[in-house]
Structure formats: C-alpha cells, structure tokens
Short mmCIF file of C-alpha atoms in Angstrom, two decimals:
data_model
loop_
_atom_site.label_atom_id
_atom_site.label_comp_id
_atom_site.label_asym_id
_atom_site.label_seq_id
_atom_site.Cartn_x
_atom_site.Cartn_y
_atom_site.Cartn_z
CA UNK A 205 -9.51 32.24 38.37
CA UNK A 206 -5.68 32.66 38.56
CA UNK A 207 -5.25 29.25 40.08
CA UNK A 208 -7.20 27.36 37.07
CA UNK A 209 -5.00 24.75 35.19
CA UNK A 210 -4.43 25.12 31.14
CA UNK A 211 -5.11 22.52 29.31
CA UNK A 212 -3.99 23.86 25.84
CA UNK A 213 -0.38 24.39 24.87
CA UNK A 214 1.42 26.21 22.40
CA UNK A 215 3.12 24.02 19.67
CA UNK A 216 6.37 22.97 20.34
CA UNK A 217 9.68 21.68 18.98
CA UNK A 218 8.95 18.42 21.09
CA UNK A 219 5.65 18.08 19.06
CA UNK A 220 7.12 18.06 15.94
CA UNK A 221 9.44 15.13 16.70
CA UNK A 222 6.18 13.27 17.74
CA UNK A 223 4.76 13.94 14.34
CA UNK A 224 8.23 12.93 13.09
CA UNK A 225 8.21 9.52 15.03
CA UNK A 226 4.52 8.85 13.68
CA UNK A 227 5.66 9.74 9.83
CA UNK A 228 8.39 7.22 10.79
CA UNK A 229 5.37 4.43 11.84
CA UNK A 230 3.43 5.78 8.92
CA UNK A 231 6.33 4.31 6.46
CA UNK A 232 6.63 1.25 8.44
CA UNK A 233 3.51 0.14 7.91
CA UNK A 234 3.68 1.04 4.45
CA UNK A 235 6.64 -0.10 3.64
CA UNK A 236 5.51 -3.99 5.28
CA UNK A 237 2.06 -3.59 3.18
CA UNK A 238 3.45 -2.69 -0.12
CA UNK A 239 6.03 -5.01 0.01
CA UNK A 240 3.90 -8.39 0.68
CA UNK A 241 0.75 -6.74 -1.29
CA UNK A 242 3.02 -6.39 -4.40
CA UNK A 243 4.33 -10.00 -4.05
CA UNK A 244 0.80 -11.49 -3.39
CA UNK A 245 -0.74 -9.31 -6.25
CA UNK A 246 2.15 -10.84 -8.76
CA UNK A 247 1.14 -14.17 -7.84
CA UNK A 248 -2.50 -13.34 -8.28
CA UNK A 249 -2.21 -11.43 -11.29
CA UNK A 250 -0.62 -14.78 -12.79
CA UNK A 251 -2.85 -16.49 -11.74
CA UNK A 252 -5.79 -14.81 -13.20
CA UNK A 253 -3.63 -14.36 -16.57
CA UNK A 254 -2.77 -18.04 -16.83
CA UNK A 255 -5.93 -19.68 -15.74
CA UNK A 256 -9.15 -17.14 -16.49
CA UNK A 257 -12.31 -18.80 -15.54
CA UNK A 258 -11.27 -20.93 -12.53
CA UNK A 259 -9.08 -18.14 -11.33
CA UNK A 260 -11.49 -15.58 -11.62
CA UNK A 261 -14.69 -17.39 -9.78
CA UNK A 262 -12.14 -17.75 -7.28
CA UNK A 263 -9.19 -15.25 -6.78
CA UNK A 264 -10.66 -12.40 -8.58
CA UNK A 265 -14.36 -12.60 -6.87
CA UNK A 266 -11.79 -12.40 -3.58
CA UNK A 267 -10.16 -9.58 -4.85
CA UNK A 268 -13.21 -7.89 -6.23
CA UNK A 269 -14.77 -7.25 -2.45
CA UNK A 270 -11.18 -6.06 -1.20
CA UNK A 271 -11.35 -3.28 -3.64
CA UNK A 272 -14.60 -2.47 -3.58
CA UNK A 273 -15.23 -2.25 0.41
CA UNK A 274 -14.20 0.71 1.93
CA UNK A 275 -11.23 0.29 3.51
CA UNK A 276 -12.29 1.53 6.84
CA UNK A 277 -15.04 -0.62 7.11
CA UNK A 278 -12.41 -3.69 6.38
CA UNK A 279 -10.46 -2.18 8.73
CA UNK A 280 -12.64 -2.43 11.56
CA UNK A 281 -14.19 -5.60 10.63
CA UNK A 282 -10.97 -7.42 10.68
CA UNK A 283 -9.83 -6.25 13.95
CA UNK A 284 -12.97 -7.04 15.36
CA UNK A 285 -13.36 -10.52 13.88
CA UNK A 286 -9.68 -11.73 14.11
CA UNK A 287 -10.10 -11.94 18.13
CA UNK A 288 -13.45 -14.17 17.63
CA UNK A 289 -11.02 -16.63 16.26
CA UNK A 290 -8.84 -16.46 18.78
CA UNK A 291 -6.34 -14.89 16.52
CA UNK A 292 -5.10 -12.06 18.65
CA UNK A 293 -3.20 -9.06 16.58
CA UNK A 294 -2.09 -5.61 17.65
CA UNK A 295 -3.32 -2.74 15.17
CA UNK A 296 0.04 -2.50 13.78
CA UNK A 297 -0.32 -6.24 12.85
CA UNK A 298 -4.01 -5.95 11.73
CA UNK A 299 -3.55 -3.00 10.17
CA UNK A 300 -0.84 -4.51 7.82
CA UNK A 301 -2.56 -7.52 7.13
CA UNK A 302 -5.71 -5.78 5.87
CA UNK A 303 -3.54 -3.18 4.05
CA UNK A 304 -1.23 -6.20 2.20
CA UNK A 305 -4.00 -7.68 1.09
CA UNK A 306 -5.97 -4.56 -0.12
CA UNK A 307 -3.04 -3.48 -1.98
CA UNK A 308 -2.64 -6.74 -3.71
CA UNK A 309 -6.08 -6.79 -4.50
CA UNK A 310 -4.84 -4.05 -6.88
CA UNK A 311 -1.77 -4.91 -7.96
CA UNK A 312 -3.45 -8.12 -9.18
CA UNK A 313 -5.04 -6.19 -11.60
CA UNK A 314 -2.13 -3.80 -12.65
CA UNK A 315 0.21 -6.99 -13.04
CA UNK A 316 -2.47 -9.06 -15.29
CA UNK A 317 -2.60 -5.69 -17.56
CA UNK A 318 1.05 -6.26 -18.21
CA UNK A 319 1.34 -9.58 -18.77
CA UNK A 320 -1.52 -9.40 -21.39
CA UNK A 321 0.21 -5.92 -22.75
CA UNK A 322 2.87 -8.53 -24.35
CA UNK A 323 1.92 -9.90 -27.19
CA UNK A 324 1.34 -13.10 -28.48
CA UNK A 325 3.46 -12.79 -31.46
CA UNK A 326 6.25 -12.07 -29.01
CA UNK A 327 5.36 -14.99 -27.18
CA UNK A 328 5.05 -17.27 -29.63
CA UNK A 329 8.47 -16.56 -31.12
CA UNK A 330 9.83 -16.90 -27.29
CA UNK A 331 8.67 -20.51 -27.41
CA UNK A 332 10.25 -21.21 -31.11
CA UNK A 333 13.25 -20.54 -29.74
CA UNK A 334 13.00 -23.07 -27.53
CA UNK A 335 12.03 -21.52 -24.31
CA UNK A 336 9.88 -23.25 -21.64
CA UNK A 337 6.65 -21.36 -20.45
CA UNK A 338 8.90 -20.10 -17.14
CA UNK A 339 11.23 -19.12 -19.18
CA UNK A 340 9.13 -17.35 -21.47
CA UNK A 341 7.90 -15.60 -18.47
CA UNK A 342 10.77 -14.87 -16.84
CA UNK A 343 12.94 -13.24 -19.96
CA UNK A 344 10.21 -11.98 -21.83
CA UNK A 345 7.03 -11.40 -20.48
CA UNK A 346 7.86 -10.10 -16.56
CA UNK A 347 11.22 -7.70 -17.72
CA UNK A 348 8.41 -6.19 -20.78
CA UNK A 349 4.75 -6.45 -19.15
CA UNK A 350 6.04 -5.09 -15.48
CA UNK A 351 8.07 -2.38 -17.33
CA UNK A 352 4.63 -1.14 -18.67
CA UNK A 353 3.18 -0.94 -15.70
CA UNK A 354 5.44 0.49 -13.43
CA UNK A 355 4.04 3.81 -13.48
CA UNK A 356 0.35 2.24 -12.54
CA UNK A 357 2.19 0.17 -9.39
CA UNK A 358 3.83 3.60 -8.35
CA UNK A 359 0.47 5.07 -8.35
CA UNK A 360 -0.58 1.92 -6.26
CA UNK A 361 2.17 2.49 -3.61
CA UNK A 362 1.72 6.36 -3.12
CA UNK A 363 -1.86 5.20 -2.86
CA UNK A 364 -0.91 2.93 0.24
CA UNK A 365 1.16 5.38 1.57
CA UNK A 366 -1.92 7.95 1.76
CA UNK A 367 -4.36 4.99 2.68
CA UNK A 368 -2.48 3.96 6.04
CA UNK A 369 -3.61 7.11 7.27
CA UNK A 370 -6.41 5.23 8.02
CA UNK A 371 -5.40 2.73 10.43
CA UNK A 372 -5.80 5.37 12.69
CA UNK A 373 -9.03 4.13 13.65
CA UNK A 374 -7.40 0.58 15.00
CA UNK A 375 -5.55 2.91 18.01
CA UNK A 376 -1.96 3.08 15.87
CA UNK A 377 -0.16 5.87 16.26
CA UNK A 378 0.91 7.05 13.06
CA UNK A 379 0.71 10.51 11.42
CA UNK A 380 -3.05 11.33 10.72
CA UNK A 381 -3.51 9.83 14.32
CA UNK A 382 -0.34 12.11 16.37
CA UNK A 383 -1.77 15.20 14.46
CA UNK A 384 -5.04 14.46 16.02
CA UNK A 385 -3.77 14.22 19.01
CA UNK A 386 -1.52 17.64 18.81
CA UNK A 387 -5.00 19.02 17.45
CA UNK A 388 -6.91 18.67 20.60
CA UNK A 389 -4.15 19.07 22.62
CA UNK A 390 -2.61 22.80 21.20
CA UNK A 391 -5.92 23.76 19.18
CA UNK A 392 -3.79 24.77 16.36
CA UNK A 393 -4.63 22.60 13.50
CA UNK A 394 -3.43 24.78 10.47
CA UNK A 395 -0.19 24.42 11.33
CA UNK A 396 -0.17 20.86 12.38
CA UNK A 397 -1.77 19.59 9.56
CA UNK A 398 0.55 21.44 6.75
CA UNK A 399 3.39 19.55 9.40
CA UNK A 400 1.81 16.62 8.77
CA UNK A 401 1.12 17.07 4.98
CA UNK A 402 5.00 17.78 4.66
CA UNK A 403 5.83 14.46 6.48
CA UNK A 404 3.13 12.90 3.74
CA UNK A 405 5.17 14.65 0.89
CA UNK A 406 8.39 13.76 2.31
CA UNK A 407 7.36 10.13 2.84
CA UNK A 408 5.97 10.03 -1.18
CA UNK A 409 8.31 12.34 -3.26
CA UNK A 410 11.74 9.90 -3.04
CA UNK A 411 9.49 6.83 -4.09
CA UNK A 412 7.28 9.22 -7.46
CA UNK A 413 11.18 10.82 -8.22
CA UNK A 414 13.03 7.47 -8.39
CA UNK A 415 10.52 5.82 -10.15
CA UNK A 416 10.57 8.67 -12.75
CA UNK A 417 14.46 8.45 -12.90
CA UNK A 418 14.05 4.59 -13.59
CA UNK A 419 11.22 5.29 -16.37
CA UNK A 420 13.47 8.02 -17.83
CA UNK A 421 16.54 5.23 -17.96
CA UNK A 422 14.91 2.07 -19.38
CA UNK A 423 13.26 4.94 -22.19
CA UNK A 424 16.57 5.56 -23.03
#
C-alpha cells in the first residue's frame, strides 16, 4: 500500500550526535564511579594492609561478593532493593553507586599489592629516620607502592569505562543503550555499532596514552 507509514529510517547526521550525547553520559558516569571507587578502594586497601584478620572477615568478605557477582545481577538488585527502603535513586544515581563500589572492590586489591610491593627494609629505615607511621606512608610507601601499580589501576578504569555499558539495563541512556535504540529504529547495526565502538575508543585511548606518558616519565 502506497499510503502505509515507514517505520525504519536511514541513519542520519542527527543520530550520530545522539550517540555522541550518550558517549558524553557514558563518561559521566564513569568518570563519578572511578573517581569515588578509587578513593574508597585506597582506604580499603589500607585497611586490609594495616589490619589483616579483622579487616579481612570484614572489608574483604564485603569486597569479595562485589567482585565476584556479576555486575548485572548487582545492578538490578540494587535498583530494585534501594526503593524497599525508601531510598529512592534515578539509574544514573544507582548506577554510580553500584559501579563506585564495584570498582573499589578492585582497587582494594590493586592498592594492598602496592603497599606490600614496598619492602620492609625500606620501611624500617623510614622509621629510623625518625618518621611517624603517616609519614612513612605518605613519603615512602604511597609515592613507591601506587607507582607500581598504576598500570593495574589503568586497567581498572578502562575496565569501568567498558563496564558502564551495562547500566543500560537500569533505563540510562548512555552509549550501548542509544545504539540500541538507533538499532531498532534504522535496522542498520554494523554501522552503528563500529559508531559506537569509536565513541568507546575515543572515551579510553586519552586515559591508556597519558598513563603511558606518565609511566614513561617517572622510568626516566
């Protein structure tokens, strides 16, 4: 019938700035998760450095079910639970919350690895000099053990950035969740999704090239 509405279009210019306004979501909510993940996850990484046994019944079995649940399935369960409570949070807020903690869940472990990566010899002569535990910390162990584990907390972020694809199942509107969208909408999901995987590179390649440039500077 020549009267019959279309319901597919052709991909448009206008499309791509909605994929462009997602990528832009994408790296807020990345940006928000690695931040207060990576601050949590120095805290807890202390924590399980400095006190072992009582830090690990508590803080690490914590930790341990954040990174070994699926993060989908947290996901969901948090967004579902936190209205129960009467604790009423957008996906964008959800999403972040779950996210921060995930990632500190691993940065935990990254950030005990390098405080234990300095050694007690090093330590020990930190404290003949006269240095308080803090300042042990602060001058010795944090500028040497975080240095050797920058490359792991790089690997961490990038991981976040890839990871907050899946918020998409909370209703936000960020890239994995516009190209879906497009998808059904112009049935052309070859070209969307190389769109979208060039917003993903885009969004990852300034963070894994600065880090190298800082790696290559503190080598030399």
């Amino acid at each position: 019938m020549s009267n019959s509405a279309s319901f597919f279009t052709d991909f448009q210019f206008s499309d791509l700035m909605f994929l462009g306004e997602a990528a832009g979501r994408t790296l807020g909510i990345s940006i928000v998760s690695i931040t207060i993940g990576t601050i949590l996850g120095c805290v807890f990484g202390w924590a399980l450095q400095a006190s072992r046994w009582f830090a690990q019944a508590t803080i690490g079995t914590i930790l341990d079910v954040f990174r070994s649940v699926p993060l989908i399935i947290q996901l969901i369960l948090f967004y579902n639970f936190f209205p129960i409570i009467g604790w009423k949070m957008g996906p964008f807020a959800a999403g972040a919350f779950v996210l921060s903690i995930y990632t500190a869940a691993l940065v935990a472990n990254v950030v005990r690895g390098g405080i234990d990566a300095v050694g007690t010899p090093m330590r020990r002569a930190a404290r003949s000099l006269g240095m308080s535990y803090w300042q042990d910390l602060r001058y010795v162990v944090w500028p040497i053990g975080l240095r050797a584990v920058f490359p792991s907390w790089v690997g961490v972020a990038l991981s976040v950035i890839k990871d907050s694809a899946l918020v998409s199942v909370l209703g936000y509107l960020e890239l994995l969740r516009a190209s879906q969208i497009l998808i059904t909408r112009t049935q052309e999901p070859f070209i969307i999704l190389a769109c979208a995987g060039a917003f993903y590179f885009a969004l990852s390649y300034p963070l894994s090239k600065y880090s190298k440039k800082l790696e290559e500077g503190w080598a030399s």
